[in-house]
Structure formats: structure tokens, C-alpha cells
PDB file of C-alpha atoms and ligand atoms in Angstrom:
ATOM      1  CA  MET L 380      -5.255  11.917  16.557  1.00 57.00           C
ATOM      2  CA  SER L 381      -4.565   8.156  17.150  1.00 83.00           C
ATOM      3  CA  ARG L 382      -4.546   6.042  13.958  1.00 96.00           C
ATOM      4  CA  THR L 383      -4.509   2.305  14.138  1.00 97.00           C
ATOM      5  CA  PRO L 384      -1.403   1.040  12.308  1.00 98.00           C
ATOM      6  CA  LEU L 385      -1.840  -1.054   9.248  1.00 98.00           C
ATOM      7  CA  VAL L 386       0.808  -3.455   8.108  1.00 98.00           C
ATOM      8  CA  ALA L 387       0.279  -4.931   4.618  1.00 98.00           C
ATOM      9  CA  GLY L 388       2.163  -7.684   3.009  1.00 98.00           C
ATOM     10  CA  ASN L 389       2.696  -7.315  -1.020  1.00 98.00           C
ATOM     11  CA  TRP L 390       3.556 -10.818  -2.112  1.00 98.00           C
ATOM     12  CA  LYS L 391       4.282  -9.407  -5.557  1.00 98.00           C
ATOM     13  CA  MET L 392       4.269 -12.372  -8.192  1.00 98.00           C
ATOM     14  CA  HIS L 393       5.330 -15.001  -5.586  1.00 98.00           C
ATOM     15  CA  GLY L 394       3.135 -17.873  -4.649  1.00 96.00           C
ATOM     16  CA  SER L 395       1.422 -21.316  -4.887  1.00 98.00           C
ATOM     17  CA  THR L 396      -1.387 -23.021  -3.231  1.00 98.00           C
ATOM     18  CA  GLU L 397       1.218 -24.745  -0.798  1.00 98.00           C
ATOM     19  CA  MET L 398       2.872 -21.522   0.072  1.00 98.00           C
ATOM     20  CA  THR L 399      -0.463 -19.529   0.509  1.00 98.00           C
ATOM     21  CA  ALA L 400      -1.525 -22.492   2.685  1.00 98.00           C
ATOM     22  CA  GLY L 401       1.223 -22.272   4.966  1.00 98.00           C
ATOM     23  CA  LEU L 402       2.018 -18.554   4.809  1.00 98.00           C
ATOM     24  CA  VAL L 403      -1.543 -17.272   5.521  1.00 98.00           C
ATOM     25  CA  ALA L 404      -2.297 -19.802   8.319  1.00 98.00           C
ATOM     26  CA  GLU L 405       0.839 -18.912   9.989  1.00 98.00           C
ATOM     27  CA  ILE L 406       0.249 -15.160   9.796  1.00 98.00           C
ATOM     28  CA  ALA L 407      -3.246 -15.549  10.829  1.00 98.00           C
ATOM     29  CA  ALA L 408      -2.336 -17.436  13.996  1.00 98.00           C
ATOM     30  CA  GLY L 409       0.367 -15.040  14.836  1.00 97.00           C
ATOM     31  CA  ALA L 410      -1.909 -12.023  14.184  1.00 97.00           C
ATOM     32  CA  ALA L 411      -4.470 -13.367  16.429  1.00 95.00           C
ATOM     33  CA  ASN L 412      -2.231 -12.428  19.208  1.00 93.00           C
ATOM     34  CA  LEU L 413      -1.643  -9.024  18.056  1.00 96.00           C
ATOM     35  CA  ALA L 414      -3.656  -6.146  19.502  1.00 95.00           C
ATOM     36  CA  GLY L 415      -3.489  -2.462  18.049  1.00 96.00           C
ATOM     37  CA  VAL L 416      -2.558  -3.210  14.560  1.00 98.00           C
ATOM     38  CA  GLU L 417      -4.227  -4.258  11.462  1.00 98.00           C
ATOM     39  CA  VAL L 418      -2.755  -6.826   9.145  1.00 98.00           C
ATOM     40  CA  LEU L 419      -3.405  -7.092   5.507  1.00 98.00           C
ATOM     41  CA  VAL L 420      -2.116  -9.721   2.937  1.00 98.00           C
ATOM     42  CA  CYS L 421      -2.044  -9.235  -0.853  1.00 98.00           C
ATOM     43  CA  PRO L 422      -1.303 -12.456  -2.729  1.00 98.00           C
ATOM     44  CA  PRO L 423      -1.469 -12.624  -6.478  1.00 98.00           C
ATOM     45  CA  TYR L 424      -5.086 -13.041  -7.900  1.00 98.00           C
ATOM     46  CA  PRO L 425      -5.262 -16.845  -8.145  1.00 98.00           C
ATOM     47  CA  TYR L 426      -4.709 -17.316  -4.397  1.00 98.00           C
ATOM     48  CA  LEU L 427      -6.870 -14.712  -3.004  1.00 98.00           C
ATOM     49  CA  ALA L 428      -9.865 -16.982  -2.418  1.00 98.00           C
ATOM     50  CA  GLN L 429      -7.857 -19.413  -0.692  1.00 98.00           C
ATOM     51  CA  ALA L 430      -6.149 -16.788   1.393  1.00 98.00           C
ATOM     52  CA  VAL L 431      -9.671 -15.292   2.559  1.00 98.00           C
ATOM     53  CA  SER L 432     -10.784 -18.729   3.704  1.00 98.00           C
ATOM     54  CA  LEU L 433      -7.638 -19.193   5.978  1.00 98.00           C
ATOM     55  CA  ALA L 434      -7.220 -15.314   7.124  1.00 98.00           C
ATOM     56  CA  GLY L 435      -9.089 -15.255  10.333  1.00 96.00           C
ATOM     57  CA  SER L 436      -8.866 -11.623  11.528  1.00 96.00           C
ATOM     58  CA  VAL L 437      -6.257 -10.739   8.721  1.00 98.00           C
ATOM     59  CA  SER L 438      -7.524  -8.911   5.792  1.00 98.00           C
ATOM     60  CA  VAL L 439      -6.872  -9.962   2.284  1.00 99.00           C
ATOM     61  CA  GLY L 440      -6.415  -7.606  -0.716  1.00 98.00           C
ATOM     62  CA  ALA L 441      -5.503  -7.628  -4.361  1.00 98.00           C
ATOM     63  CA  GLN L 442      -2.251  -6.032  -5.962  1.00 98.00           C
ATOM     64  CA  ASP L 443      -4.268  -4.241  -8.435  1.00 98.00           C
ATOM     65  CA  VAL L 444      -7.639  -3.635  -9.957  1.00 98.00           C
ATOM     66  CA  CYS L 445      -9.148  -3.014 -13.391  1.00 98.00           C
ATOM     67  CA  ASP L 446     -10.116   0.629 -13.957  1.00 98.00           C
ATOM     68  CA  GLN L 447     -13.669  -0.396 -15.253  1.00 97.00           C
ATOM     69  CA  ALA L 448     -16.192  -0.955 -12.537  1.00 93.00           C
ATOM     70  CA  GLY L 449     -18.612  -2.952 -14.712  1.00 93.00           C
ATOM     71  CA  GLN L 450     -18.189  -6.465 -16.315  1.00 94.00           C
ATOM     72  CA  GLY L 451     -17.541  -6.498 -19.836  1.00 96.00           C
ATOM     73  CA  ALA L 452     -15.075  -6.859 -22.692  1.00 97.00           C
ATOM     74  CA  TYR L 453     -11.792  -6.246 -20.746  1.00 97.00           C
ATOM     75  CA  THR L 454      -9.829  -9.629 -21.522  1.00 97.00           C
ATOM     76  CA  GLY L 455      -7.404 -10.331 -18.685  1.00 97.00           C
ATOM     77  CA  GLU L 456      -8.838  -7.848 -16.200  1.00 98.00           C
ATOM     78  CA  VAL L 457     -10.332  -8.353 -12.733  1.00 98.00           C
ATOM     79  CA  ASN L 458     -12.748  -5.819 -11.376  1.00 98.00           C
ATOM     80  CA  GLY L 459     -13.356  -4.563  -7.790  1.00 98.00           C
ATOM     81  CA  ALA L 460     -16.756  -6.310  -7.654  1.00 98.00           C
ATOM     82  CA  MET L 461     -15.127  -9.636  -8.363  1.00 98.00           C
ATOM     83  CA  LEU L 462     -12.572  -9.085  -5.596  1.00 98.00           C
ATOM     84  CA  LYS L 463     -15.311  -7.995  -3.215  1.00 98.00           C
ATOM     85  CA  ASP L 464     -17.294 -10.984  -4.116  1.00 98.00           C
ATOM     86  CA  ILE L 465     -14.592 -13.424  -2.801  1.00 98.00           C
ATOM     87  CA  GLY L 466     -13.886 -11.585   0.373  1.00 98.00           C
ATOM     88  CA  CYS L 467     -11.272  -9.143  -0.477  1.00 98.00           C
ATOM     89  CA  THR L 468     -11.460  -5.729   1.438  1.00 98.00           C
ATOM     90  CA  HIS L 469      -8.503  -3.668  -0.091  1.00 98.00           C
ATOM     91  CA  ALA L 470      -6.619  -3.360  -3.553  1.00 98.00           C
ATOM     92  CA  ILE L 471      -3.212  -1.963  -3.792  1.00 98.00           C
ATOM     93  CA  ILE L 472      -3.315   0.706  -6.517  1.00 98.00           C
ATOM     94  CA  GLY L 473      -0.363   2.506  -8.370  1.00 98.00           C
ATOM     95  CA  HIS L 474       2.320   0.259  -7.200  1.00 98.00           C
ATOM     96  CA  SER L 475       5.640   1.756  -8.647  1.00 98.00           C
ATOM     97  CA  GLU L 476       5.991  -1.779 -10.595  1.00 98.00           C
ATOM     98  CA  ARG L 477       2.674  -1.169 -12.207  1.00 98.00           C
ATOM     99  CA  ARG L 478       3.705   2.532 -13.040  1.00 98.00           C
ATOM    100  CA  GLN L 479       7.105   1.587 -14.343  1.00 97.00           C
ATOM    101  CA  PHE L 480       6.361  -1.722 -16.239  1.00 97.00           C
ATOM    102  CA  TYR L 481       2.623  -1.661 -17.108  1.00 97.00           C
ATOM    103  CA  GLY L 482       2.040   2.135 -17.950  1.00 97.00           C
ATOM    104  CA  ASP L 483      -0.045   2.991 -15.028  1.00 98.00           C
ATOM    105  CA  SER L 484      -0.144   6.548 -15.571  1.00 98.00           C
ATOM    106  CA  ASN L 485      -1.507   9.176 -12.663  1.00 98.00           C
ATOM    107  CA  GLU L 486      -4.732   9.267 -14.602  1.00 98.00           C
ATOM    108  CA  LEU L 487      -5.133   5.487 -14.849  1.00 98.00           C
ATOM    109  CA  VAL L 488      -4.166   5.107 -11.114  1.00 98.00           C
ATOM    110  CA  ALA L 489      -6.873   7.603 -10.215  1.00 98.00           C
ATOM    111  CA  ALA L 490      -9.499   5.589 -12.448  1.00 98.00           C
ATOM    112  CA  LYS L 491      -8.382   2.527 -10.627  1.00 98.00           C
ATOM    113  CA  PHE L 492      -8.797   4.371  -7.174  1.00 98.00           C
ATOM    114  CA  ILE L 493     -12.513   5.513  -8.173  1.00 98.00           C
ATOM    115  CA  ALA L 494     -13.222   1.849  -9.363  1.00 98.00           C
ATOM    116  CA  THR L 495     -11.928   0.354  -6.233  1.00 98.00           C
ATOM    117  CA  GLN L 496     -13.837   2.591  -3.905  1.00 98.00           C
ATOM    118  CA  ALA L 497     -17.184   2.030  -6.112  1.00 98.00           C
ATOM    119  CA  ALA L 498     -16.800  -1.692  -5.223  1.00 98.00           C
ATOM    120  CA  GLY L 499     -16.654  -1.225  -1.764  1.00 98.00           C
ATOM    121  CA  LEU L 500     -13.121  -1.833  -1.445  1.00 98.00           C
ATOM    122  CA  VAL L 501     -10.429   0.296   0.364  1.00 98.00           C
ATOM    123  CA  PRO L 502      -7.729   1.506  -2.230  1.00 98.00           C
ATOM    124  CA  VAL L 503      -4.187   1.535  -0.990  1.00 99.00           C
ATOM    125  CA  LEU L 504      -2.660   4.188  -3.054  1.00 98.00           C
ATOM    126  CA  CYS L 505       1.053   3.979  -3.680  1.00 98.00           C
ATOM    127  CA  ILE L 506       3.235   6.979  -4.570  1.00 98.00           C
ATOM    128  CA  GLY L 507       6.888   7.313  -4.720  1.00 98.00           C
ATOM    129  CA  GLU L 508       9.689   9.036  -6.369  1.00 98.00           C
ATOM    130  CA  MET L 509      12.418   7.424  -8.499  1.00 97.00           C
ATOM    131  CA  LEU L 510      16.195   8.008  -7.469  1.00 96.00           C
ATOM    132  CA  GLU L 511      16.958  10.460 -10.004  1.00 96.00           C
ATOM    133  CA  GLU L 512      13.946  12.470  -8.930  1.00 97.00           C
ATOM    134  CA  ARG L 513      14.951  12.689  -5.291  1.00 96.00           C
ATOM    135  CA  GLU L 514      18.576  13.411  -6.388  1.00 95.00           C
ATOM    136  CA  SER L 515      17.343  16.292  -8.648  1.00 97.00           C
ATOM    137  CA  GLY L 516      15.294  17.852  -5.845  1.00 97.00           C
ATOM    138  CA  ASN L 517      11.829  16.772  -7.323  1.00 97.00           C
ATOM    139  CA  THR L 518      10.648  14.465  -4.623  1.00 98.00           C
ATOM    140  CA  GLU L 519       7.696  16.870  -3.688  1.00 98.00           C
ATOM    141  CA  ASN L 520       6.778  17.640  -7.195  1.00 98.00           C
ATOM    142  CA  VAL L 521       6.414  14.083  -8.073  1.00 98.00           C
ATOM    143  CA  LEU L 522       4.616  13.242  -4.958  1.00 98.00           C
ATOM    144  CA  ALA L 523       2.154  16.138  -5.448  1.00 98.00           C
ATOM    145  CA  ALA L 524       1.391  15.236  -8.907  1.00 98.00           C
ATOM    146  CA  GLN L 525       0.878  11.569  -8.131  1.00 98.00           C
ATOM    147  CA  LEU L 526      -1.501  12.669  -5.154  1.00 98.00           C
ATOM    148  CA  ASP L 527      -3.277  15.445  -6.847  1.00 98.00           C
ATOM    149  CA  ALA L 528      -4.247  13.459  -9.931  1.00 98.00           C
ATOM    150  CA  VAL L 529      -6.355  11.264  -7.524  1.00 98.00           C
ATOM    151  CA  VAL L 530      -7.696  14.098  -5.370  1.00 98.00           C
ATOM    152  CA  GLN L 531      -8.871  15.961  -8.615  1.00 98.00           C
ATOM    153  CA  ALA L 532     -10.474  12.798  -9.813  1.00 98.00           C
ATOM    154  CA  ALA L 533     -11.965  11.242  -6.797  1.00 98.00           C
ATOM    155  CA  GLY L 534     -12.530  14.220  -4.447  1.00 98.00           C
ATOM    156  CA  ILE L 535     -10.831  14.804  -1.021  1.00 98.00           C
ATOM    157  CA  GLU L 536     -13.602  13.199   0.664  1.00 98.00           C
ATOM    158  CA  ALA L 537     -12.533   9.830  -1.106  1.00 98.00           C
ATOM    159  CA  PHE L 538      -9.441  10.007   1.128  1.00 98.00           C
ATOM    160  CA  ALA L 539     -11.720   9.452   4.251  1.00 98.00           C
ATOM    161  CA  ASP L 540     -11.728   5.613   3.328  1.00 98.00           C
ATOM    162  CA  ALA L 541      -8.288   5.135   1.590  1.00 98.00           C
ATOM    163  CA  VAL L 542      -4.824   4.517   2.597  1.00 98.00           C
ATOM    164  CA  VAL L 543      -1.817   6.135   1.096  1.00 98.00           C
ATOM    165  CA  ALA L 544       1.554   4.081   0.895  1.00 98.00           C
ATOM    166  CA  TYR L 545       4.701   6.165   0.218  1.00 98.00           C
ATOM    167  CA  GLU L 546       7.218   3.903  -1.433  1.00 98.00           C
ATOM    168  CA  PRO L 547      10.315   5.492  -2.668  1.00 98.00           C
ATOM    169  CA  VAL L 548      11.227   3.702  -5.721  1.00 96.00           C
ATOM    170  CA  TRP L 549      14.859   3.505  -4.887  1.00 96.00           C
ATOM    171  CA  ALA L 550      14.039   1.644  -1.664  1.00 95.00           C
ATOM    172  CA  ILE L 551      11.784  -0.992  -3.042  1.00 94.00           C
ATOM    173  CA  GLY L 552      13.529  -4.483  -2.985  1.00 90.00           C
ATOM    174  CA  THR L 553      17.027  -2.783  -2.938  1.00 92.00           C
ATOM    175  CA  GLY L 554      17.618  -3.285   0.857  1.00 89.00           C
ATOM    176  CA  LYS L 555      18.063   0.754   0.978  1.00 90.00           C
ATOM    177  CA  THR L 556      15.541   2.235   3.264  1.00 92.00           C
ATOM    178  CA  ALA L 557      14.522   5.682   3.714  1.00 93.00           C
ATOM    179  CA  SER L 558      15.716   6.964   6.956  1.00 96.00           C
ATOM    180  CA  PRO L 559      13.206   7.683   9.608  1.00 97.00           C
ATOM    181  CA  GLU L 560      13.887  11.208   9.104  1.00 97.00           C
ATOM    182  CA  GLN L 561      13.406  11.138   5.353  1.00 97.00           C
ATOM    183  CA  ALA L 562      10.295   8.948   5.742  1.00 98.00           C
ATOM    184  CA  GLN L 563       8.635  11.619   8.361  1.00 98.00           C
ATOM    185  CA  GLU L 564       9.527  14.513   6.184  1.00 98.00           C
ATOM    186  CA  VAL L 565       7.756  12.923   3.172  1.00 98.00           C
ATOM    187  CA  HIS L 566       4.798  11.812   5.252  1.00 98.00           C
ATOM    188  CA  ALA L 567       4.390  15.112   6.638  1.00 98.00           C
ATOM    189  CA  PHE L 568       4.405  16.505   3.394  1.00 98.00           C
ATOM    190  CA  ILE L 569       1.693  14.418   2.074  1.00 98.00           C
ATOM    191  CA  ARG L 570      -0.543  14.983   5.204  1.00 98.00           C
ATOM    192  CA  GLY L 571      -0.050  18.539   4.825  1.00 98.00           C
ATOM    193  CA  ARG L 572      -0.972  18.699   1.037  1.00 98.00           C
ATOM    194  CA  LEU L 573      -4.106  16.715   1.958  1.00 98.00           C
ATOM    195  CA  ALA L 574      -4.846  18.944   4.974  1.00 98.00           C
ATOM    196  CA  ASP L 575      -4.796  21.969   2.653  1.00 98.00           C
ATOM    197  CA  LYS L 576      -8.205  20.395   1.266  1.00 98.00           C
ATOM    198  CA  ASP L 577      -9.545  18.938   4.525  1.00 98.00           C
ATOM    199  CA  ALA L 578      -7.577  18.991   7.863  1.00 98.00           C
ATOM    200  CA  THR L 579      -9.913  16.387   9.532  1.00 98.00           C
ATOM    201  CA  ILE L 580      -9.451  13.781   6.751  1.00 98.00           C
ATOM    202  CA  ALA L 581      -5.774  14.439   6.512  1.00 98.00           C
ATOM    203  CA  ALA L 582      -5.434  13.796  10.297  1.00 98.00           C
ATOM    204  CA  ARG L 583      -7.258  10.444  10.158  1.00 98.00           C
ATOM    205  CA  LEU L 584      -5.696   9.184   6.940  1.00 98.00           C
ATOM    206  CA  ARG L 585      -3.218   6.280   7.329  1.00 98.00           C
ATOM    207  CA  ILE L 586      -0.005   6.791   5.545  1.00 98.00           C
ATOM    208  CA  LEU L 587       2.190   3.747   5.332  1.00 98.00           C
ATOM    209  CA  TYR L 588       5.685   3.364   4.540  1.00 98.00           C
ATOM    210  CA  GLY L 589       7.050   0.974   2.021  1.00 98.00           C
ATOM    211  CA  GLY L 590      10.526   0.062   0.848  1.00 97.00           C
ATOM    212  CA  SER L 591      13.051  -2.605   2.229  1.00 95.00           C
ATOM    213  CA  VAL L 592      11.145  -2.454   5.805  1.00 97.00           C
ATOM    214  CA  LYS L 593      12.646  -5.397   7.807  1.00 97.00           C
ATOM    215  CA  PRO L 594      12.305  -6.552  11.504  1.00 98.00           C
ATOM    216  CA  GLY L 595      15.248  -4.659  12.296  1.00 97.00           C
ATOM    217  CA  ASN L 596      14.078  -1.214  11.036  1.00 97.00           C
ATOM    218  CA  ALA L 597      10.395  -1.400  11.474  1.00 98.00           C
ATOM    219  CA  SER L 598       9.915   0.027  14.971  1.00 98.00           C
ATOM    220  CA  GLU L 599      12.038   3.054  14.166  1.00 97.00           C
ATOM    221  CA  LEU L 600      10.220   3.656  11.082  1.00 98.00           C
ATOM    222  CA  PHE L 601       6.660   3.090  12.581  1.00 98.00           C
ATOM    223  CA  GLY L 602       7.841   5.365  15.600  1.00 97.00           C
ATOM    224  CA  CYS L 603       7.695   8.462  13.297  1.00 97.00           C
ATOM    225  CA  PRO L 604       4.460  10.733  14.097  1.00 97.00           C
ATOM    226  CA  ASP L 605       3.311  10.636  10.526  1.00 98.00           C
ATOM    227  CA  VAL L 606       4.187   6.933   9.796  1.00 98.00           C
ATOM    228  CA  ASP L 607       1.101   4.774  10.328  1.00 98.00           C
ATOM    229  CA  GLY L 608       2.514   1.141   9.491  1.00 98.00           C
ATOM    230  CA  GLY L 609       3.974  -0.198   6.419  1.00 98.00           C
ATOM    231  CA  LEU L 610       3.636  -1.715   3.042  1.00 98.00           C
ATOM    232  CA  ILE L 611       6.005  -4.708   2.882  1.00 98.00           C
ATOM    233  CA  GLY L 612       7.205  -6.560  -0.013  1.00 98.00           C
ATOM    234  CA  GLY L 613       9.986  -9.173   0.365  1.00 97.00           C
ATOM    235  CA  ALA L 614       9.848  -9.499   4.377  1.00 98.00           C
ATOM    236  CA  SER L 615       6.185 -10.378   3.833  1.00 98.00           C
ATOM    237  CA  LEU L 616       7.020 -13.784   2.469  1.00 98.00           C
ATOM    238  CA  LYS L 617       8.563 -15.110   5.737  1.00 98.00           C
ATOM    239  CA  SER L 618       5.729 -15.265   8.384  1.00 98.00           C
ATOM    240  CA  GLU L 619       8.296 -14.919  11.146  1.00 98.00           C
ATOM    241  CA  ASP L 620       9.596 -11.761   9.668  1.00 98.00           C
ATOM    242  CA  PHE L 621       6.224 -10.307   8.732  1.00 98.00           C
ATOM    243  CA  LEU L 622       4.874 -10.994  12.007  1.00 98.00           C
ATOM    244  CA  ALA L 623       7.934  -9.357  13.794  1.00 98.00           C
ATOM    245  CA  ILE L 624       6.992  -6.223  11.546  1.00 98.00           C
ATOM    246  CA  CYS L 625       3.291  -6.597  12.761  1.00 98.00           C
ATOM    247  CA  GLN L 626       4.345  -6.556  16.177  1.00 98.00           C
ATOM    248  CA  ALA L 627       6.548  -3.442  15.709  1.00 97.00           C
ATOM    249  CA  GLY L 628       3.394  -1.991  13.984  1.00 97.00           C
ATOM    250  CA  ALA L 629       1.361  -2.928  17.324  1.00 96.00           C
ATOM    251  CA  GLY L 630       4.046  -1.302  19.558  1.00 91.00           C
ATOM    252  CA  ALA L 631       3.973   1.973  17.584  1.00 84.00           C
TER     253      ALA L 631
HETATM  254  C1  LIG S1564       6.755  -3.335  -2.205  1.00 89.78           C
HETATM  255  O1  LIG S1564       6.876  -4.408  -2.797  1.00 89.78           O
HETATM  256  O2  LIG S1564       5.817  -2.681  -2.055  1.00 89.78           O
HETATM  257  C2  LIG S1564       7.935  -3.178  -1.154  1.00 89.78           C
HETATM  258  C3  LIG S1564       8.049  -2.243  -0.470  1.00 89.78           C
HETATM  259  O3  LIG S1564       8.987  -4.177  -1.373  1.00 89.78           O
HETATM  260  P1  LIG S1564       9.910  -4.373  -0.362  1.00 89.78           P
HETATM  261  O4  LIG S1564       9.610  -4.526   0.929  1.00 89.78           O
HETATM  262  O5  LIG S1564      10.776  -5.686  -0.778  1.00 89.78           O
HETATM  263  O6  LIG S1564      10.994  -3.231  -0.703  1.00 89.78           O
END
């Protein structure tokens, strides 16, 4: 089963109109010369429309979305329809920083996943264990609970049009990366758990790795059979580094 790798940049809370203009233009120019990889950038909300206008063949996504599909009295929220309206194609859901700092429970993440798809966007569902969970041998239990909550709410069919990102929390922004063996082991577990429900959907699903991916380690990680690209934080803020990682995706 061949899956086109996806390399997605999560800018987190970094940006300005000046930075967006430079970074997106550089990434779009570089990505135009790459075949065999899809590239996605996810700036903060205020810069999404600007990014769309500059992105060329690069897709643009949001870093979060409201769990409510319709318009209404939800002050401060942005729904999927608004993101679709301005040209976004994806939304990151359940990033560990949302889960840790903003109370995104497994149930809320599942509702956001459903709302994202209802708007015609592709959810990039993030799951991952904390260091103490890994050290106490609970990695698979944590990932299963995060995954199952979405499968139960949305149905396995919903994964035909979704992306999963495995992001061990201990590797995000820390400079510590999962080894290719660790990443492959977890990715195979995720795919296997979904294959128990639908083998075809699981075989087609792209599962990204995220956590301190850099130009120097991307090829090795993306070379693992169940790793289909990456979700990139810090290194997505420098076009040269991000494009080198996209290049590694193209070569995987
Ligand atoms: C992320 O923000 O999802 C991430 C993986 O960050 P970093 O690449 O900086 O670890």
C-alpha cells in the first residue's frame, strides 16, 4: 500500500504578517519543485487567509477548531465552516498542548474531529503519551484510549478521510526524538488497532510522526514502514529546515 507522505508545519503561537509573507512564499517556492510529498502549513488563525493567498500548491490548515459546527454564541471560537470559507483544507485536532493546557479531553477532541469533517476539512488527529506514561508501561493504553474515543464517536469510516499524528509528549519541543524503532513500534500499534475495525481504511491511513523532527533525523524516521511523514513544530519556522524535511518526505 503506497501512501503519499504528508509533511505538516505547526507554527504554534508564532507569527506576524511579515513572517507569514516571507515564510509561506519561500515554502511555496520550494515545495513547487518537490514531487511525491504533500506539504501543509498551519499558522495561527489571524494569518490563515494571508497564508492561503501565498501558498500555491501548499495546503493551509488551522491549529484547532471549535467543536460546534454551526454559528452562534461561542465567543472566541472559530468553526470549521469559517476555516473552509477562507481556503483552509485541514485542522489539527487534539494537539498535546491543547490537551495539557486548554482542557481538550478525549471526548472534546472527538467532537472537534466530527465538526472538522462536517465542514469538509481533513482532521489531523494528534495522540501521544507523556513521559511518565511511557515509563510506567502505559503508552499503548493511553494511545488506545485517545484513539478509541474518536473511533467510537465518529466511526471507523471517518478515518478514510483523516490523518493521525503520533506525537510523544516527551519529544515535543524538547530536542528528544523517538528513535525510528520506537516510532515504528507505536505507528504499527496504531495502524493495527484501526485495522481490527477496518483493514482497508487502516492500510490507507497516513500516520505522521511529530516530536523534534529536524533535517538531520527526518529521513530515518520517514523511512519506517508505518511512518507517513511528519508534524513539525520548531523546524517549520525556518523555510530551509522545513523544506529539507519535506525533501526527506519526498524521498521516503
Ligand atoms: C509540534 O508542535 O507538534 C511539534 C512536534 O513540535 P516540535 O517539532 O518542535 O517538537
